[in-house]
PDB file of C-alpha atoms in Angstrom:
ATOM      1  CA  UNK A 497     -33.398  14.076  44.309  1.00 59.00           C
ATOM      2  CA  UNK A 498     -30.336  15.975  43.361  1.00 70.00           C
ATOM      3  CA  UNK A 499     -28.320  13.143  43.408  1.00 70.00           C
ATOM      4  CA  UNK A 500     -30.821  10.970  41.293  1.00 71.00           C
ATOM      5  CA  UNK A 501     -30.684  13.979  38.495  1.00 59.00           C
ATOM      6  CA  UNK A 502     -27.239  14.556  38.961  1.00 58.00           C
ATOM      7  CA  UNK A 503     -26.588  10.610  37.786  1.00 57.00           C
ATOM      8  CA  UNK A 504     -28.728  10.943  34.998  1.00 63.00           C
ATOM      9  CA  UNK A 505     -27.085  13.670  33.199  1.00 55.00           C
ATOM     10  CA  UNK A 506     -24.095  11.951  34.196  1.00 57.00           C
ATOM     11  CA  UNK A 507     -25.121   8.971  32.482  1.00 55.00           C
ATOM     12  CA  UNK A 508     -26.671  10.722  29.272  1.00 55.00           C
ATOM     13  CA  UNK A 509     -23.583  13.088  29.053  1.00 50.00           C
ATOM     14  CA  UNK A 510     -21.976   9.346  29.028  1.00 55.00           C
ATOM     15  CA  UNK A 511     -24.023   7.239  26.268  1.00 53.00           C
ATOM     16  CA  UNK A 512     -23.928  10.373  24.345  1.00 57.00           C
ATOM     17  CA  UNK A 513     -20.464  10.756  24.005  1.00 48.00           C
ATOM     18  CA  UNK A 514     -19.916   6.802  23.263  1.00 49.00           C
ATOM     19  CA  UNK A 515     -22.042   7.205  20.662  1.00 50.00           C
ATOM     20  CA  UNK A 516     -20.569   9.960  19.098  1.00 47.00           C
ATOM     21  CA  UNK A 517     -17.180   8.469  19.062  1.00 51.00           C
ATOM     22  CA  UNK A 518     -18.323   5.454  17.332  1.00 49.00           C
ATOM     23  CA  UNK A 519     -19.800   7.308  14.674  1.00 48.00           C
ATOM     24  CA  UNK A 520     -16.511   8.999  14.114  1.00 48.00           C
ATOM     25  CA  UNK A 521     -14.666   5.985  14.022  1.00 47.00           C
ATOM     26  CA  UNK A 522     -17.172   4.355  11.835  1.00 51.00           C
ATOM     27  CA  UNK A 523     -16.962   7.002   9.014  1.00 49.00           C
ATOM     28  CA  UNK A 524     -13.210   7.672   9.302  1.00 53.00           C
ATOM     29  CA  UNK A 525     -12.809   4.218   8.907  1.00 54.00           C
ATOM     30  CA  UNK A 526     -15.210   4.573   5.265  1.00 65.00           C
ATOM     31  CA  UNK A 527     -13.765   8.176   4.003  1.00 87.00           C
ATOM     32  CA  UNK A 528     -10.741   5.863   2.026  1.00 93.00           C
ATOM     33  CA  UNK A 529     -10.611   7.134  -1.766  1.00 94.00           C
ATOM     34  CA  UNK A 530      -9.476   3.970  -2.460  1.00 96.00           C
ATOM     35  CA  UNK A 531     -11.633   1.242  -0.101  1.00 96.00           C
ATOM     36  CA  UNK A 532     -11.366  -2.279   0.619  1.00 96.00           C
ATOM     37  CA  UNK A 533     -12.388  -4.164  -2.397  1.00 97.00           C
ATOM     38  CA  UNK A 534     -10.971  -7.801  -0.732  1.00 95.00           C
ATOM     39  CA  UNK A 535     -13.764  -9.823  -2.013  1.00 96.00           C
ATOM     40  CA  UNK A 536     -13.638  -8.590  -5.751  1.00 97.00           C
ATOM     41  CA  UNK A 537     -12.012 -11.113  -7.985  1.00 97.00           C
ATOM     42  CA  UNK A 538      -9.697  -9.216 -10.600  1.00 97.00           C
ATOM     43  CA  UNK A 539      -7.118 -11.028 -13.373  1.00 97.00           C
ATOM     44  CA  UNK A 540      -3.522 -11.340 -12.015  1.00 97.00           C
ATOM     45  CA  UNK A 541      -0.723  -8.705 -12.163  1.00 97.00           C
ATOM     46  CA  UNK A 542       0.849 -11.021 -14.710  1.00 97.00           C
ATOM     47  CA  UNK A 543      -2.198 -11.245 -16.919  1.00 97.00           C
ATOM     48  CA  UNK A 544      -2.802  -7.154 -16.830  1.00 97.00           C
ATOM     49  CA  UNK A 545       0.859  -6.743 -18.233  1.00 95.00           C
ATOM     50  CA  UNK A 546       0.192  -9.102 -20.863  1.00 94.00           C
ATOM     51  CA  UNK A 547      -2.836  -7.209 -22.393  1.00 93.00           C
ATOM     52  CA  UNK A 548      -0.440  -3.870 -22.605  1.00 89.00           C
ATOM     53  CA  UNK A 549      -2.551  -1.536 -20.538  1.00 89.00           C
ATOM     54  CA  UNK A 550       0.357  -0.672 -17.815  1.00 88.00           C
ATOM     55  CA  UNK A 551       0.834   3.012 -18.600  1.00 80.00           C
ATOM     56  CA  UNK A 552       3.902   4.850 -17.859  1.00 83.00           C
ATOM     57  CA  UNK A 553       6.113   1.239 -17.047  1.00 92.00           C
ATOM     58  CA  UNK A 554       8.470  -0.961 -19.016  1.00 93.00           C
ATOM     59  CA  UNK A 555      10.522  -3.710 -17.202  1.00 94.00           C
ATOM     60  CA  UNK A 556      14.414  -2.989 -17.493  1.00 96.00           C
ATOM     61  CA  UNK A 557      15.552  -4.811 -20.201  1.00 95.00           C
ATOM     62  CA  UNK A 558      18.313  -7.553 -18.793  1.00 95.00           C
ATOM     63  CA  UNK A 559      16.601  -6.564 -15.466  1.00 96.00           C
ATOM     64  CA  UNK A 560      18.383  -9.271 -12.774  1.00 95.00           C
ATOM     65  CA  UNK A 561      14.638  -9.284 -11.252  1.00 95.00           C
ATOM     66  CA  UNK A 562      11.309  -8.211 -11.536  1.00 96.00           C
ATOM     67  CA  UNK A 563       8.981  -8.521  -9.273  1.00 96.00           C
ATOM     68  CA  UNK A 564       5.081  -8.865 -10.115  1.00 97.00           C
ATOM     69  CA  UNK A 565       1.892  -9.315  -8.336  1.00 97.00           C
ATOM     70  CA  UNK A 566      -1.982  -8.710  -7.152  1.00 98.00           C
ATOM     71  CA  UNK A 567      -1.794  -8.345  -3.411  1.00 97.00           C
ATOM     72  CA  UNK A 568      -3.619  -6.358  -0.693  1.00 97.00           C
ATOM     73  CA  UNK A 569      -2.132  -2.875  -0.246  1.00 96.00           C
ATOM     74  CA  UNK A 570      -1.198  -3.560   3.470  1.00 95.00           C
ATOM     75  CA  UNK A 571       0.945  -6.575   2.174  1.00 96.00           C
ATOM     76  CA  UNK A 572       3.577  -4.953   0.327  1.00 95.00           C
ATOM     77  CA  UNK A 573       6.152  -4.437   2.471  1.00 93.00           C
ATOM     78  CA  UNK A 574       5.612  -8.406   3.723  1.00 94.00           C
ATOM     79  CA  UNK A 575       5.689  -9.181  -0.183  1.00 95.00           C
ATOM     80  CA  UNK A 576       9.035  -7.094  -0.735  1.00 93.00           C
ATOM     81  CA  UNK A 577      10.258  -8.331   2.488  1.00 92.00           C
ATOM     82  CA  UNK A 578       9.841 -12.155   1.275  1.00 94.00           C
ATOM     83  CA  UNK A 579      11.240 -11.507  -2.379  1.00 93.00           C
ATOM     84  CA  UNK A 580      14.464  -9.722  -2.473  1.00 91.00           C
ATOM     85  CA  UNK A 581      17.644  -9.981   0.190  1.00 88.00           C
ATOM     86  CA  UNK A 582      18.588  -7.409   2.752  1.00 86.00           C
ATOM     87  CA  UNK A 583      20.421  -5.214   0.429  1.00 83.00           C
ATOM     88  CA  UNK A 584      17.606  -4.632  -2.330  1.00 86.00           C
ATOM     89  CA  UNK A 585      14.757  -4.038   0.735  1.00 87.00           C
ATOM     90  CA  UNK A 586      16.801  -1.313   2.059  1.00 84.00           C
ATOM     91  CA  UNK A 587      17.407   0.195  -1.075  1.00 84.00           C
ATOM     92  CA  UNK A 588      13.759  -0.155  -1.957  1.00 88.00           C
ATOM     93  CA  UNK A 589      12.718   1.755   0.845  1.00 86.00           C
ATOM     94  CA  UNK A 590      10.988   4.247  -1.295  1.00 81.00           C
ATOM     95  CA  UNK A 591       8.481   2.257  -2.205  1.00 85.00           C
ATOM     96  CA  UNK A 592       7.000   0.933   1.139  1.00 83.00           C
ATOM     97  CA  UNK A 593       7.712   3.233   3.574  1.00 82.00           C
ATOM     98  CA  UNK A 594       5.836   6.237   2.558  1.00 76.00           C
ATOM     99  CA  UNK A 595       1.748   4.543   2.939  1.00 82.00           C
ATOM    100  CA  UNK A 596      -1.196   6.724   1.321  1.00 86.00           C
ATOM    101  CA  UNK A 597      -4.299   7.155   3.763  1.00 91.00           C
ATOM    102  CA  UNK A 598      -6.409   7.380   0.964  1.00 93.00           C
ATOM    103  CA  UNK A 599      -5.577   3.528   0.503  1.00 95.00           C
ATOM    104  CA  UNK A 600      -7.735   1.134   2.063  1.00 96.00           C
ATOM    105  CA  UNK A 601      -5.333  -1.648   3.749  1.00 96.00           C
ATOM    106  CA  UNK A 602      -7.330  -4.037   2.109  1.00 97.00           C
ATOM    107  CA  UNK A 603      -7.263  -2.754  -1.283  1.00 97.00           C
ATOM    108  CA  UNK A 604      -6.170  -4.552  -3.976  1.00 98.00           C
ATOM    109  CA  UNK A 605      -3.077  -3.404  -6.113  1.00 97.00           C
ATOM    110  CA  UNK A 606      -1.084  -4.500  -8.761  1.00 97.00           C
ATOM    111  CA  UNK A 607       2.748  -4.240  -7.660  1.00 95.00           C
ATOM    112  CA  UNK A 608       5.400  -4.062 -10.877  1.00 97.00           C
ATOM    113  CA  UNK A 609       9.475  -3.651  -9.490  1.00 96.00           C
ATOM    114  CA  UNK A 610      12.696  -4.326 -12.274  1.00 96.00           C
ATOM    115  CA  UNK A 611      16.024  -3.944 -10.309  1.00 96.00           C
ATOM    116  CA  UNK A 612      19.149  -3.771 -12.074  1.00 96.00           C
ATOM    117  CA  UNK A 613      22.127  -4.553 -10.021  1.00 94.00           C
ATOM    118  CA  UNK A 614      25.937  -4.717 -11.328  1.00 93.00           C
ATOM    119  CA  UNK A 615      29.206  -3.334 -10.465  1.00 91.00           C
ATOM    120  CA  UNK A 616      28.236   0.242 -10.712  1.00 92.00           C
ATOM    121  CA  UNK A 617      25.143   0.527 -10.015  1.00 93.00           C
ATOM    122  CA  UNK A 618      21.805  -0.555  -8.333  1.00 93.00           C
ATOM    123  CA  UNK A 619      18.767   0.896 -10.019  1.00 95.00           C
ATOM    124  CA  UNK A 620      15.305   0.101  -9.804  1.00 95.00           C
ATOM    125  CA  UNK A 621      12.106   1.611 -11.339  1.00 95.00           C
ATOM    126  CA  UNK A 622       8.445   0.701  -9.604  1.00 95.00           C
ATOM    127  CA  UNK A 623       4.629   1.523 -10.180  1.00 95.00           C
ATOM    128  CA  UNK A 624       1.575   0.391  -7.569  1.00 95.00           C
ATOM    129  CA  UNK A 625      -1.464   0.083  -9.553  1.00 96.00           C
ATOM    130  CA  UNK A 626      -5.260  -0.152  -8.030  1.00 97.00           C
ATOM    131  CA  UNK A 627      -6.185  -3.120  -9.391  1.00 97.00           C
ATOM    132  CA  UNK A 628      -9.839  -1.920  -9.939  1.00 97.00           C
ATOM    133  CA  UNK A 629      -9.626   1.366 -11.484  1.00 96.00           C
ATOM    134  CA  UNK A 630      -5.664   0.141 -12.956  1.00 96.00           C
ATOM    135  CA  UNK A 631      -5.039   4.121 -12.013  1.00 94.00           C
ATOM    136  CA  UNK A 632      -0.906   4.103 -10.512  1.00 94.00           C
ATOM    137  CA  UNK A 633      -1.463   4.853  -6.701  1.00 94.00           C
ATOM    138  CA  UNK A 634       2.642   5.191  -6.565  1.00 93.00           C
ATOM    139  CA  UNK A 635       5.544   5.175  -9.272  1.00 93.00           C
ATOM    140  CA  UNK A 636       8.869   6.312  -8.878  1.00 92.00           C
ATOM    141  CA  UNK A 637      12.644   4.892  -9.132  1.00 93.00           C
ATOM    142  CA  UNK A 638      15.719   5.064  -7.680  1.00 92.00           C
ATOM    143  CA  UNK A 639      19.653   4.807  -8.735  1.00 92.00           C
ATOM    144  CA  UNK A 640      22.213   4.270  -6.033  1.00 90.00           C
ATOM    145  CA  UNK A 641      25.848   4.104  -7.200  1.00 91.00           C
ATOM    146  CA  UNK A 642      28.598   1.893  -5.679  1.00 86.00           C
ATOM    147  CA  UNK A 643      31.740   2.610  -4.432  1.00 84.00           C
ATOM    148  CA  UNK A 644      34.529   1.235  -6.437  1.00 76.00           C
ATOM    149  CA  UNK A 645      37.922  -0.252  -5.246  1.00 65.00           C
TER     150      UNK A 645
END
């Protein structure tokens, strides 16, 4: 009879503790300020810049590239990755490797880069929009000067 109790509490201790860790993971994967908005159909990066609502951003004038697009927040680093060469990821690092947990992977952003690169100088200026509040998420720059001959 011991045994048979024993087992049971065992068991209920058990299913009870399963069940509370699921409901944990369940709402820490829902407590995003930002959540997954994947299957929400928004107007491309290139279209928002065209009706003059980016706030706080301006391209570089004679900018040797700027990069623009809509992509899931957990692609951006892939996106970078596929755009520029070795020397402008690394010196982009800014920009992807500090993530925001309030950002759902899935969310949709609107990324904006201009990188100027010449014989002095490498600068670039960025700004991560969510693409369904268009509130910045992430803006910031960078300058990195060049040793001369």
């Amino acid at each position: 009879m011991n045994r048979r109790l024993y087992l049971t509490l065992l068991l209920g201790l058990f299913f009870s503790l399963v069940c509370l860790y699921s409901n944990n993971h369940i709402n820490a994967e829902n407590t995003y300020l930002y959540p997954d908005n994947k299957e929400k159909n928004f107007i491309s990066a290139t279209e928002f810049l065209r009706t003059g609502n980016l706030r706080g951003y301006s391209q570089f004038k004679g900018a040797d590239i700027n990069l623009i697009q809509k992509l899931a927040y957990k692609d951006l680093k892939k996106f970078i990755r596929s755009k520029v060469n070795d020397n402008y990821y690394l010196n982009l690092n800014n920009i992807y490797i500090n993530t925001n947990d309030n950002v759902s992977p899935n969310r949709q952003v609107y990324f904006y880069c201009s990188i100027i690169d010449n014989e002095t100088t490498f600068m670039h200026k960025f700004i991560i929009l969510d693409a369904e509040t268009t509130e910045p998420l992430f803006e910031g720059n960078g300058q990195k000067f060049k040793e001369l001959d």
